[in-house]
Every structure is written in C-alpha cells, then in structure tokens.
C-alpha cells in the first residue's frame, strides 16, 4: 500500500495555534482571498480604502465654494424623480428638482443669492422622492443633523454650518498613552442627569466626566449618539447614521464633550450600530427609492426576526461604502477613539444567532455564516486602524467566533476586544436560582476564565440590558426591598449586609479574572437602586427611571457611598498594578467545602470566601512564591461598609517552600463573604 499522504501544514497563525480550526482553514483562506481581492479593487478605483470611505463627502448637502453655492446629492437609483424641499423654498415640492447623474446618483445645485447660501445655517429641509408614481417626503441618507418639531413630532434635516468651526485642543491626546488597559464607563448622555428630563452633552462634559475621571475609568463608551426617532430604543434603532442626536445638543456640544474627555485623559468610544436600522420610512432609510432593497436586503431577508428592524445588504458595494464612510465620519469629524460594534452576532450569521447554541466549529464556518457581513467587518477594522492606529474596536458577539479579535493576516477579523457576554448572564443565573452556600465555584471559575488565548476580552459583571425595566441590576437582585428600606450606613439589617458584601466580591472577581479590559454601566458602580425605563405611554411619559441619582452615591450616610468607594479602589488597584495587562489568572486553590477560591494574577494573590456564615481563622492555601505577603485590598474594609475584621499592618510569612518539594503556603484569617488581595512585601 502507498504511504498515507501527510496533511499539509497549516498556513495561518490562527490554525497553527488551534488544531480544531485546521479543518476549516480553507474557509479562512477563502475569506482572506476575498478580502484581498476587494481591497485591491477598491485601491484600483479609489486609490486607498481611506479614499473609498468618503461617500459622506460626496452625498448629502454641502457648500461648494468653487461653484459658489450648495450642492445636494442623493443615491436613489430606483427613484423616478427627486426634489429638494425646505423652508428655503416654502416646502414647494416642484421648485428644486434633482438631475440624474451616473450610478444612480441625483444632484441639484443651489447657487448663492446676493452672496449668501440659499439655505441659511439652521434651515430645515427634506427630499421629496417619487417612485411608482407616488411621492414621499424623506430625510436625506447622509444628513448631518436631524431635529424634531416639538408640536408635530416630525423630524426634518437641518442644515448645520456655523460661522466658526469648533476649535479642538486635543492634538496631543493619544489613546495608547491614556488607555494602557481599558477601564470602560458605559454611559447614556440623556439619562446622566438626576433631574426628570433629558440631559445634554454639555452637562455630561461638565458634571459626569469629572466623576468618571475621579472614579478611575480611562475610557467612556457613549450610547445612543447616532440619531434615533424613539428615545426609548436606548439608541439601537438608528435612523440617521451621520447625525449626532439633537435631543442632547448641537454637534459642537458633542465635540466639546469629547475634547474635554481628552483633556482629562479619557478616551471616548462610540457605540456604533451597523447591525440593523430602524424600519421607519419617515425618519430612516427603509425603501428610500421605492425599490425595496436600496440599503437593505429585499423581502423577508431584510427584516430582523427579533428586533423589528431592517438588515443591511453588506454585499452591495454602495452599502459597504456608506457604512465604511460612516466610520470615517465619526473618527474625523468628532475625534472618537474607536467603536463598540453592536449586534455583531446578528451580522455574522444568516440566522442572526436567534435560538442558536454555538456548540460546533462547523457553525462558524458553514452555510450559516454571512460571508458578505464578515468581509464588511474585515474592511471596517482595517479602515479604522488605518485612520487611527491605536483606536479601540470592541465586538459584541455571543457566538464566540474564533479569530474575531485576531489580526486579519492571522486569519482573524481584526477586532481588538470582544465582550464577555457569558459573565453577566452567569451572575444573574446564580442570583436567581442558587443559594449562596451552593454556588458552584468550579463553574464560576470556568465562566470567568473560559476565553480564547490571544483574543482579548472585556469583562463586566452586569450589562445595560439587565438595567432595563422588566429585568434587575445586580444591586436589585442582591438587596431586593432592602435597597429602599435598609440603606443607611449604620443600618445592621443582615440582608443589606449580604448584598453589600457580594456586590463588592462579584465586581472584584470579575475584573481580576474575567478579561483584559473591564466595563461598568453608568450608576451600577454604586448600586443604583432603580432600573432604566425611558418615557413611554405605559409610564405616562415619566423620566423617573430615565435618570441617575448621583446624590445617593455622594451621601456618606448611605451604603451606596460605600459601593462607590469600593469601585474607586477597584479601578485604582487595576491601574496601579496593570492588572488587566497581566497574563490570565492562575488558579491556586478551589475549595468547594469552604466556598473558597484563590488565584494569582499580575503578581497579586486573590482570596475569596463566598461562605455566607463561616469565617476561617487560619485558612491555609498555596501561593506562587516564598516570602512575605501583605494585605493590599479587603472588601471587609470599613470604608467600603465592611466589618473591618482584618489588620492591614499584618505581615504574612509563607510556610514551606524554599528547598522543600511542597509549594509555599500562607495562613490567613479569612472572614465570611470577604475577598482579600495580597501582595508580596
């Protein structure tokens, strides 16, 4: 018999490092080839990917000084006629028709009148689109600002060209220097005020950025910036992709916020939504030219089954260019430092992850994968890193696609971080279904540390979804009714003491073991007592739950203050010790009998006693090195609302080790429901 042919050596770093991926290397190579071919095509016709991502500079309304007037262009190949309408021409639907150009683009030129543009700064306008003999007033696809009429609630585009451009002072800001390891504060500008109203960009800059800086976070992730018609959508049903939401202020106000963040050494990420769009025709892009599939897929494929929204056709070059240009616009115009891509799982697969449990590698590389969307994401990560080399790119993906956060040359997609979506889900599952004394610490450890080597992860204990009405934050699950009745600092109620202790322990172990970055949602750091519920008909349009009660955190007479103080100590620990840059945590001791976990990371030793009742007076456990150890942080500290049962001055000497075969060990007093962080002296 002839000898068996030796299988070819893997070509990609991704498959070399994971033998289970090797059968799928042909798919990865095909993705690379498709990416390279598309990039070559773009460079051939446009010079570079950066030049290609300039659709926003060619479409929409802008002033052409060379021609002496305003130019308005729109891509609408299926339309029969288009007319620019607005207060400048008394909304006359026949006054200013657009003329067809090549490739489905239409244009109208409005020459200056007496040396002045026909649309003044602040003028409102729309485009009247005629298709199939019927006309509809629409908002331009690439508009820079949309405003809503207070009385009619109707949205219109607004020409925005202030006499003086915004003066940036952030020229020396560098993401890499400001964010050695990301400590991310996820925030919603509108709900960041304590008053019963919508907060503004300016208020956020003046009132909230100082808090974020003082709390030790080096990165703020802004939600709901892209314009959306329904406030209660949390910003995830976007209508106008190039418009910063006007409900929070002007574009200059947002620029002020970002400039001020940079002055304070804080990077700013945009929560970008390229996974779907609002289905509204009056405000959004749906059926823009009457063809039924301009920006979105035709028929049912263009509808998201769970989100009641529209799905982009990533395979269409004009759509690809529109979205890539959108990324460039936010980087160039507003100086954002990167993006958190929403709904990446929905993009990656034709089934959008709906009802799918990802149990087999075949699911990542089989017919369920949307190759057009994957190609778009590869181009997107390439573009962003070309324009801003140290930009941060985070993917919200629950499928665990291998290589999502590895470089394209290795066979990856090019993101920097992925969200550890399983961690907050696991905490909620534990709190809902398992008494403290029965927490399976082995499962907990696996959940916290189960991530692909080489792919960086953003750990977080609770998500913004869990803050929404109908669900509960960790503080609400833990404190229950005590969050209203027993929050005075000196209130000895045992249920509140339990909640306070576990809230701190959950956040510490999540940050220490869960990833290479950490995220907190606005207000959760101090255990905000209420969920998020935006004004709607069902709550009489109330702002009661669409705000943050900062006064609770600022009051030293309340337990909320203790939680806030601990969160500040937590971020300080991470920053000073460069904890998130350290290799993954290594388990030292797994003790189900005593409900204890011990592990090491970044030269620190972490010890957790989850036992609800039993303190361990002489707990003996292995440590990484012989020597002397001292307490660096204790969740039981009185400053954090604890019982102060440990003396920070005590020096702990290791037992054994040295020339013996046995590993060195420590013996410490370990109170119940307490976590300790020890460092060598």
XYZ file of C-alpha atoms in Angstrom:
681
model
C 0.000 0.000 0.000
C 1.265 3.504 -0.776
C 2.085 5.572 2.280
C -0.628 7.871 3.542
C -0.238 11.440 2.382
C 0.848 13.687 5.227
C -1.657 16.502 5.794
C -0.441 19.917 4.722
C 0.954 22.121 7.431
C -1.428 24.921 8.449
C -0.730 28.237 6.742
C -2.418 30.628 9.173
C -1.288 31.549 12.675
C -4.880 31.090 13.836
C -4.988 27.443 12.767
C -1.438 26.735 13.895
C -2.468 27.716 17.422
C -5.738 25.760 17.402
C -5.716 22.287 15.871
C -9.527 22.162 15.994
C -9.584 25.019 13.478
C -7.354 23.304 10.932
C -10.198 21.526 9.061
C -11.713 24.972 8.453
C -8.536 26.651 7.212
C -9.811 26.552 3.587
C -12.777 28.726 4.662
C -10.466 31.149 6.466
C -8.148 31.320 3.475
C -11.102 31.943 1.177
C -12.200 34.810 3.433
C -8.704 36.254 3.242
C -8.619 35.939 -0.547
C -11.992 37.636 -0.854
C -10.853 40.429 1.448
C -7.615 40.960 -0.516
C -9.481 40.944 -3.837
C -11.990 43.536 -2.595
C -9.220 45.697 -1.172
C -7.325 45.523 -4.460
C -10.473 46.510 -6.344
C -11.073 49.465 -4.030
C -7.475 50.650 -4.324
C -7.575 50.298 -8.114
C -10.583 52.581 -8.484
C -10.243 54.849 -5.451
C -6.551 54.868 -4.582
C -6.991 53.646 -1.000
C -9.534 52.313 1.434
C -9.493 55.689 3.222
C -10.373 57.476 -0.031
C -13.133 54.969 -0.659
C -14.682 55.769 2.738
C -15.690 59.291 1.703
C -19.267 58.839 0.498
C -20.376 61.315 3.155
C -18.250 63.988 1.473
C -19.981 63.447 -1.866
C -23.578 62.779 -0.815
C -25.914 64.968 1.181
C -25.936 68.753 1.397
C -22.689 70.702 1.446
C -21.309 74.051 0.350
C -19.085 74.155 -2.745
C -17.044 77.348 -2.575
C -15.639 76.791 -6.046
C -19.085 76.743 -7.630
C -20.476 79.382 -5.300
C -23.429 77.531 -3.882
C -24.883 74.491 -2.163
C -24.774 71.027 -3.715
C -27.161 68.284 -2.707
C -26.667 64.706 -3.901
C -28.566 61.517 -3.163
C -28.131 57.881 -4.214
C -31.546 56.651 -5.329
C -31.259 54.508 -8.486
C -34.848 53.248 -8.302
C -36.487 56.690 -7.992
C -38.312 58.442 -10.832
C -37.676 61.962 -9.540
C -36.286 63.797 -6.509
C -36.873 67.350 -5.261
C -35.107 69.263 -2.505
C -37.691 70.922 -0.264
C -37.484 73.023 2.850
C -38.195 76.327 4.495
C -35.813 77.925 1.952
C -38.351 77.271 -0.850
C -41.507 77.191 1.301
C -41.585 73.369 1.032
C -42.513 73.616 -2.644
C -42.269 70.042 -3.955
C -41.651 71.167 -7.540
C -39.309 74.119 -7.082
C -35.865 72.443 -6.971
C -35.672 69.146 -8.869
C -32.558 66.965 -8.798
C -30.972 65.798 -12.030
C -29.819 62.211 -12.580
C -26.069 61.576 -12.756
C -24.187 58.278 -13.150
C -24.564 55.199 -10.942
C -27.986 56.124 -9.594
C -26.870 59.415 -8.046
C -29.016 62.566 -8.331
C -27.869 66.184 -7.874
C -29.188 69.710 -7.555
C -27.059 72.865 -7.385
C -28.370 75.893 -5.496
C -26.336 78.981 -6.437
C -25.852 81.706 -3.853
C -28.278 84.615 -3.878
C -26.693 88.019 -3.220
C -23.586 86.260 -1.973
C -25.493 84.176 0.580
C -26.326 80.450 0.520
C -29.997 79.720 -0.187
C -30.157 77.602 2.955
C -29.051 79.536 5.994
C -27.467 77.868 8.991
C -30.320 76.195 10.886
C -32.662 75.853 7.883
C -34.794 72.727 7.761
C -35.133 70.591 4.669
C -36.119 67.174 3.262
C -36.018 65.388 -0.059
C -39.220 64.509 -1.890
C -38.756 61.117 -3.564
C -41.079 59.981 -6.343
C -41.296 56.255 -7.129
C -44.055 54.252 -8.814
C -45.900 57.497 -9.449
C -46.126 58.345 -5.745
C -44.080 60.846 -3.764
C -42.877 60.745 -0.168
C -41.031 63.326 1.897
C -37.866 61.655 3.211
C -34.843 62.568 5.301
C -31.606 62.575 3.278
C -29.494 59.470 3.826
C -26.298 61.314 4.734
C -27.760 64.239 6.656
C -25.536 65.618 9.411
C -28.286 66.770 11.763
C -31.953 65.906 12.273
C -34.287 67.877 14.537
C -37.776 67.108 15.790
C -40.648 69.573 15.859
C -41.933 69.877 19.417
C -45.564 70.052 18.317
C -45.883 67.732 15.317
C -43.040 65.387 16.445
C -41.969 65.335 12.805
C -38.240 65.049 12.070
C -36.500 67.172 9.419
C -32.922 67.567 8.299
C -31.254 70.754 9.483
C -28.519 72.496 7.534
C -25.686 72.907 10.006
C -22.885 75.268 9.022
C -21.903 77.520 11.938
C -19.865 80.606 11.109
C -16.963 79.457 13.304
C -15.797 75.834 13.280
C -15.173 74.098 16.601
C -11.662 74.641 17.930
C -10.124 71.339 19.033
C -7.375 71.358 21.657
C -6.754 67.599 21.822
C -3.885 67.390 19.339
C -1.570 65.756 21.890
C -4.074 63.158 23.088
C -3.047 59.567 22.350
C -5.272 56.584 23.066
C -2.344 54.261 23.678
C -0.957 56.518 26.405
C -4.329 57.294 28.017
C -5.620 53.718 27.922
C -2.850 51.210 28.636
C -5.600 48.840 29.792
C -9.245 49.778 29.138
C -11.402 50.606 32.151
C -14.624 51.487 30.351
C -17.504 53.546 31.673
C -20.568 52.884 29.523
C -22.929 55.846 29.596
C -26.090 57.341 28.137
C -25.945 61.133 27.955
C -29.691 61.701 28.222
C -30.155 59.744 31.452
C -26.989 61.076 33.109
C -28.783 63.867 34.970
C -30.670 63.444 38.249
C -33.461 65.734 37.072
C -36.615 64.483 35.345
C -35.588 65.422 31.800
C -33.122 64.668 29.012
C -29.532 65.510 29.886
C -27.208 67.249 27.443
C -23.722 66.764 26.015
C -22.550 69.890 27.848
C -23.913 68.715 31.188
C -22.268 65.355 30.709
C -18.952 67.054 29.973
C -19.218 69.380 32.961
C -20.809 67.084 35.558
C -20.193 63.446 34.650
C -16.725 63.416 33.100
C -15.182 64.637 36.395
C -16.893 61.721 38.153
C -15.638 59.227 35.588
C -12.092 60.548 35.925
C -12.247 60.554 39.736
C -13.611 57.014 39.731
C -10.534 55.829 37.835
C -12.021 54.984 34.423
C -9.908 55.858 31.400
C -12.460 55.268 28.675
C -16.090 56.322 28.235
C -18.384 54.446 25.852
C -21.285 56.598 24.676
C -24.615 55.018 23.818
C -27.447 56.491 21.748
C -25.384 59.143 19.961
C -26.458 58.187 16.431
C -29.847 59.804 15.790
C -32.859 57.632 16.567
C -36.518 58.660 16.412
C -37.663 56.788 19.535
C -35.858 57.809 22.730
C -36.864 54.583 24.459
C -34.944 52.428 21.963
C -31.766 53.092 24.013
C -30.320 54.326 20.711
C -30.328 50.941 18.988
C -32.931 51.707 16.287
C -30.855 54.220 14.334
C -32.429 56.318 11.588
C -29.721 58.847 10.673
C -26.241 57.356 10.699
C -24.268 60.564 10.209
C -26.215 62.671 12.724
C -25.385 63.115 16.393
C -28.661 63.053 18.293
C -30.012 66.592 18.536
C -32.011 65.832 21.677
C -28.738 66.138 23.656
C -27.493 69.340 21.992
C -25.558 70.520 18.962
C -22.652 68.827 17.146
C -20.368 71.393 18.768
C -21.654 70.330 22.177
C -20.689 66.712 21.447
C -17.286 67.871 20.227
C -16.885 69.812 23.465
C -17.652 66.639 25.424
C -15.039 64.612 23.536
C -12.466 67.408 23.668
C -12.994 67.723 27.417
C -12.695 63.947 27.866
C -9.375 64.036 26.029
C -8.216 66.920 28.212
C -8.872 64.701 31.220
C -7.005 61.761 29.677
C -10.159 59.789 28.854
C -10.718 58.080 25.501
C -14.219 58.113 24.003
C -15.791 55.171 22.157
C -18.957 55.330 20.074
C -21.489 52.547 20.454
C -21.989 52.108 16.719
C -24.961 50.272 15.241
C -24.222 48.773 11.838
C -26.081 45.545 12.559
C -29.541 46.889 11.700
C -31.565 50.083 11.291
C -34.977 51.441 12.203
C -37.728 50.329 9.818
C -39.446 53.759 9.823
C -39.660 55.272 6.367
C -40.445 58.822 7.526
C -37.198 59.109 9.522
C -34.946 56.353 8.196
C -33.612 54.626 5.082
C -36.203 51.901 4.523
C -37.397 51.651 0.881
C -35.766 55.005 0.216
C -36.030 54.926 -3.587
C -39.068 52.666 -3.895
C -37.018 49.654 -4.992
C -37.490 47.807 -1.703
C -33.827 46.940 -1.322
C -31.629 50.005 -1.611
C -29.727 49.773 1.678
C -31.364 46.624 2.980
C -31.994 43.115 1.707
C -35.095 42.509 -0.385
C -38.145 40.868 1.191
C -38.058 38.930 4.442
C -34.274 38.680 4.432
C -34.265 42.434 5.016
C -36.228 42.120 8.280
C -34.675 41.148 11.597
C -36.913 38.468 13.146
C -36.379 39.597 16.738
C -35.622 43.298 16.596
C -38.417 44.619 14.331
C -35.834 46.405 12.210
C -34.126 46.387 8.810
C -30.988 44.447 7.825
C -28.234 45.904 5.653
C -27.179 44.295 2.383
C -23.434 44.145 3.141
C -22.718 42.614 -0.267
C -23.833 45.717 -2.150
C -20.809 47.970 -2.799
C -22.732 51.206 -2.200
C -23.952 49.949 1.192
C -20.481 48.793 2.096
C -19.161 52.233 1.192
C -21.928 54.005 3.098
C -21.096 52.144 6.315
C -17.323 52.471 5.936
C -17.759 56.197 5.320
C -19.849 56.339 8.459
C -16.920 55.007 10.499
C -14.558 57.549 8.975
C -17.005 60.378 9.606
C -17.239 59.731 13.353
C -13.453 59.428 13.635
C -12.667 62.529 11.570
C -15.492 64.868 12.485
C -15.871 64.075 16.196
C -12.470 62.594 17.139
C -13.920 59.380 18.567
C -11.230 56.919 19.633
C -12.889 53.747 18.440
C -16.121 51.831 18.403
C -18.086 49.217 20.248
C -19.835 47.373 17.409
C -23.354 46.443 18.472
C -25.013 43.187 17.419
C -22.014 41.559 15.750
C -23.523 38.090 16.193
C -26.537 39.191 14.180
C -24.197 40.341 11.419
C -22.052 37.216 11.314
C -24.805 34.683 10.626
C -27.849 34.443 8.393
C -29.829 33.211 11.413
C -28.551 36.219 13.466
C -27.902 33.938 16.439
C -31.641 33.666 17.106
C -32.230 30.491 19.114
C -28.832 29.039 18.198
C -26.479 27.455 20.723
C -22.959 27.546 19.298
C -21.605 24.103 20.115
C -19.605 23.161 16.994
C -16.929 24.877 14.886
C -18.954 23.980 11.793
C -21.458 26.649 12.872
C -18.812 29.353 12.461
C -17.678 28.326 9.001
C -20.629 26.551 7.418
C -23.513 27.867 5.307
C -24.959 29.747 8.281
C -22.128 32.304 8.134
C -22.847 35.560 6.286
C -19.682 35.972 4.234
C -20.696 39.427 2.987
C -21.015 40.716 6.559
C -17.708 39.118 7.551
C -15.992 40.808 4.597
C -17.512 44.146 5.631
C -16.246 43.744 9.204
C -12.740 42.908 7.948
C -12.751 46.059 5.822
C -14.156 48.063 8.744
C -11.468 47.010 11.224
C -8.789 47.645 8.591
C -10.116 51.125 7.844
C -10.379 52.199 11.472
C -6.859 51.042 12.307
C -5.505 52.734 9.169
C -7.114 56.029 10.117
C -6.272 55.766 13.828
C -3.707 53.101 14.609
C -4.404 52.975 18.345
C -8.204 53.070 18.043
C -10.096 50.541 20.153
C -12.526 48.154 18.457
C -14.856 46.047 20.597
C -17.226 43.416 19.230
C -20.494 42.463 20.908
C -20.572 38.794 19.946
C -22.103 35.956 21.913
C -21.221 33.219 19.397
C -17.509 33.079 20.246
C -16.323 33.179 16.620
C -12.660 32.084 16.658
C -10.345 34.779 15.382
C -12.826 37.629 15.721
C -10.233 39.507 17.784
C -7.103 38.459 15.925
C -5.361 40.299 13.060
C -6.604 39.606 9.547
C -3.175 38.373 8.448
C -3.504 35.570 11.022
C -6.918 34.536 9.734
C -8.922 36.791 12.050
C -11.428 39.608 11.593
C -9.370 42.370 13.207
C -11.222 43.464 16.348
C -9.219 44.293 19.481
C -11.632 43.055 22.161
C -14.818 41.039 22.489
C -17.405 41.427 25.235
C -17.537 38.546 27.735
C -21.300 38.267 27.418
C -21.487 34.984 29.327
C -20.219 36.509 32.581
C -23.157 38.841 33.389
C -25.589 36.147 32.301
C -23.943 33.701 34.698
C -24.105 36.102 37.647
C -27.809 36.668 37.087
C -28.416 32.930 36.779
C -26.623 32.322 40.085
C -28.504 35.048 41.932
C -31.870 33.926 40.566
C -31.555 30.183 41.050
C -28.798 29.206 43.513
C -28.457 29.956 47.254
C -25.076 31.461 48.189
C -23.897 28.381 50.052
C -24.392 26.234 46.948
C -22.626 28.427 44.416
C -20.580 26.030 42.213
C -17.205 27.734 42.338
C -15.744 25.451 39.682
C -18.415 26.549 37.220
C -17.896 30.158 38.225
C -14.155 29.913 37.643
C -14.709 28.282 34.262
C -17.128 31.038 33.213
C -14.720 33.781 34.247
C -11.653 32.294 32.577
C -13.064 30.434 29.561
C -11.835 32.594 26.694
C -9.734 32.006 23.616
C -5.989 32.509 24.205
C -4.718 35.568 22.406
C -8.145 37.153 21.989
C -8.682 39.948 24.471
C -11.941 40.193 26.366
C -13.915 42.945 28.082
C -15.179 41.585 31.399
C -18.265 43.020 33.055
C -20.491 41.919 35.897
C -23.760 43.266 34.506
C -24.917 44.672 31.199
C -27.050 47.675 30.309
C -29.728 45.206 29.172
C -30.062 44.000 32.755
C -30.715 47.563 33.868
C -33.820 47.833 31.703
C -37.283 47.686 33.214
C -38.511 44.105 33.378
C -35.085 42.891 34.492
C -32.933 43.732 37.502
C -29.447 45.052 38.118
C -27.133 43.088 40.419
C -27.896 45.559 43.205
C -31.629 44.932 42.815
C -31.205 41.156 42.805
C -28.963 41.324 45.873
C -30.672 43.964 48.014
C -34.252 43.346 46.878
C -36.579 45.524 49.001
C -33.678 46.416 51.318
C -32.428 48.795 48.617
C -35.204 51.153 49.704
C -35.527 50.300 53.405
C -32.073 49.477 54.797
C -29.506 51.651 53.019
C -28.498 53.897 55.908
C -24.802 53.384 56.576
C -25.380 52.243 60.170
C -28.385 50.003 59.427
C -27.366 46.478 60.570
C -30.011 44.624 58.505
C -28.422 41.261 57.549
C -29.971 41.180 54.080
C -28.357 44.532 53.243
C -25.008 43.410 54.708
C -25.115 40.284 52.499
C -25.924 42.325 49.409
C -23.216 44.882 50.111
C -20.578 42.167 50.590
C -21.479 40.152 47.491
C -21.785 43.206 45.237
C -18.155 44.040 46.005
C -16.924 40.465 45.664
C -18.692 39.951 42.328
C -17.130 43.043 40.820
C -13.650 42.285 42.144
C -13.514 38.703 40.867
C -14.998 39.733 37.512
C -12.344 42.384 36.948
C -9.474 40.299 38.326
C -10.161 37.062 36.444
C -12.609 37.882 33.639
C -10.616 39.608 30.913
C -8.107 42.120 29.635
C -10.486 45.096 29.956
C -13.345 45.959 32.292
C -16.686 47.699 31.751
C -19.246 49.286 34.058
C -22.642 50.726 33.121
C -23.442 54.210 34.411
C -24.623 54.160 38.028
C -24.060 50.458 38.601
C -20.748 51.211 40.293
C -22.670 52.479 43.328
C -25.596 50.071 43.057
C -28.139 52.468 41.574
C -31.445 51.435 43.150
C -33.686 51.510 40.088
C -33.822 50.079 36.583
C -33.930 52.081 33.361
C -37.317 52.864 31.834
C -37.481 55.630 29.253
C -40.556 57.848 28.922
C -43.360 55.997 27.128
C -47.134 55.771 27.071
C -47.060 52.904 29.598
C -45.463 55.082 32.294
C -47.217 58.351 31.413
C -44.047 59.603 29.705
C -42.212 59.783 33.003
C -38.482 60.425 33.457
C -38.495 58.872 36.928
C -36.416 55.899 35.770
C -34.530 57.561 32.903
C -32.032 59.335 35.152
C -29.234 58.617 37.640
C -29.497 59.570 41.312
C -25.957 60.786 41.952
C -26.948 62.246 45.320
C -27.199 58.695 46.682
C -23.573 57.972 45.819
C -22.439 61.306 47.245
C -24.133 60.808 50.620
C -21.638 59.260 53.116
C -24.574 58.259 55.291
C -25.769 55.688 52.736
C -24.491 52.269 51.684
C -24.464 53.454 48.065
C -21.488 55.604 49.047
C -19.637 52.508 50.295
C -20.161 50.746 46.972
C -18.908 53.773 45.071
C -15.830 53.990 47.290
C -15.055 50.334 46.672
C -15.431 50.742 42.906
C -12.893 53.558 43.015
C -10.489 51.341 44.960
C -11.075 48.572 42.425
C -10.117 50.699 39.410
C -7.168 52.134 41.323
C -5.917 48.601 42.009
C -6.264 47.686 38.326
C -4.437 50.812 37.151
C -1.602 50.805 39.664
C -0.902 47.090 39.274
C -1.552 46.978 35.497
C -3.712 44.022 36.334
C -5.590 43.821 33.035
C -2.346 43.734 31.042
C -1.106 40.720 33.012
C -1.422 37.157 31.705
C -4.589 35.257 32.562
C -5.316 34.417 36.190
C -3.962 31.094 37.502
C -5.980 29.074 39.988
C -4.237 28.378 43.296
C -6.984 26.808 45.366
C -10.508 25.579 44.624
C -12.254 24.658 47.867
C -15.931 23.738 47.463
C -16.162 22.609 51.104
C -15.353 26.063 52.492
C -16.651 28.048 49.474
C -13.192 29.477 48.800
C -11.375 30.391 45.592
C -7.767 31.570 45.433
C -5.862 32.631 42.326
C -2.965 34.770 41.204
C -2.663 37.393 38.503
C -0.176 40.177 37.847
C 1.891 39.317 40.905
C -1.130 39.614 43.219
C -2.890 36.884 45.166
C -6.694 36.929 45.340
C -8.603 35.065 48.026
C -12.434 34.820 48.066
C -14.559 33.344 50.854
C -18.110 33.127 49.497
C -19.314 31.251 52.591
C -22.377 33.084 53.973
C -21.653 32.235 57.607
C -18.280 30.634 58.283
C -15.164 32.707 58.826
C -11.916 30.757 58.594
C -9.482 31.781 61.371
C -6.387 30.034 59.962
C -7.035 29.366 56.330
C -4.092 27.627 54.698
C -3.603 27.798 50.929
C -0.785 27.721 48.336
C 0.785 30.907 46.985
C 3.011 31.427 43.941
C 6.239 32.407 45.714
C 8.072 32.133 49.009
C 8.355 35.327 51.036
C 6.266 37.825 52.922
C 2.776 38.984 51.946
C 0.692 41.973 52.990
C -2.944 42.927 52.555
C -3.425 45.348 49.666
C -7.235 45.440 49.499
C -10.065 43.967 51.562
C -13.756 44.086 50.719
C -14.338 43.994 54.501
C -12.742 47.414 54.989
C -14.926 49.827 56.986
C -14.503 52.442 54.240
C -16.428 50.048 51.983
C -19.151 49.274 54.519
C -17.436 46.153 55.846
C -16.833 44.971 59.388
C -13.091 45.780 59.449
C -12.120 42.325 60.675
C -8.565 42.406 59.279
C -5.444 44.329 60.237
C -3.707 45.715 57.140
C -0.433 46.060 59.029
C -0.029 42.297 59.488
C 2.812 40.691 57.524
C 2.172 37.083 56.477
C 5.186 34.775 56.157
C 4.972 31.787 53.851
C 5.124 28.280 55.211
C 7.140 25.570 53.445
C 8.559 26.189 50.014
C 12.196 27.100 49.817
C 14.203 23.893 49.430
C 11.201 21.648 50.053
C 9.180 19.940 47.352
C 5.978 21.358 48.765
C 4.760 24.690 47.343
C 4.842 27.682 49.697
C 1.623 28.371 51.579
C 0.033 31.157 53.577
C -2.165 31.003 56.619
C -4.585 33.919 56.998
C -7.766 34.897 58.756
C -10.462 34.829 56.069
C -13.814 36.273 57.174
C -17.037 35.091 55.582
C -18.266 36.910 52.466
C -14.926 38.641 52.111
C -12.320 38.922 49.380
C -8.672 39.781 50.006
C -5.943 40.948 47.670
C -2.403 40.229 48.864
C 0.918 41.424 47.514
C 4.480 40.463 48.275
C 6.390 42.818 50.556
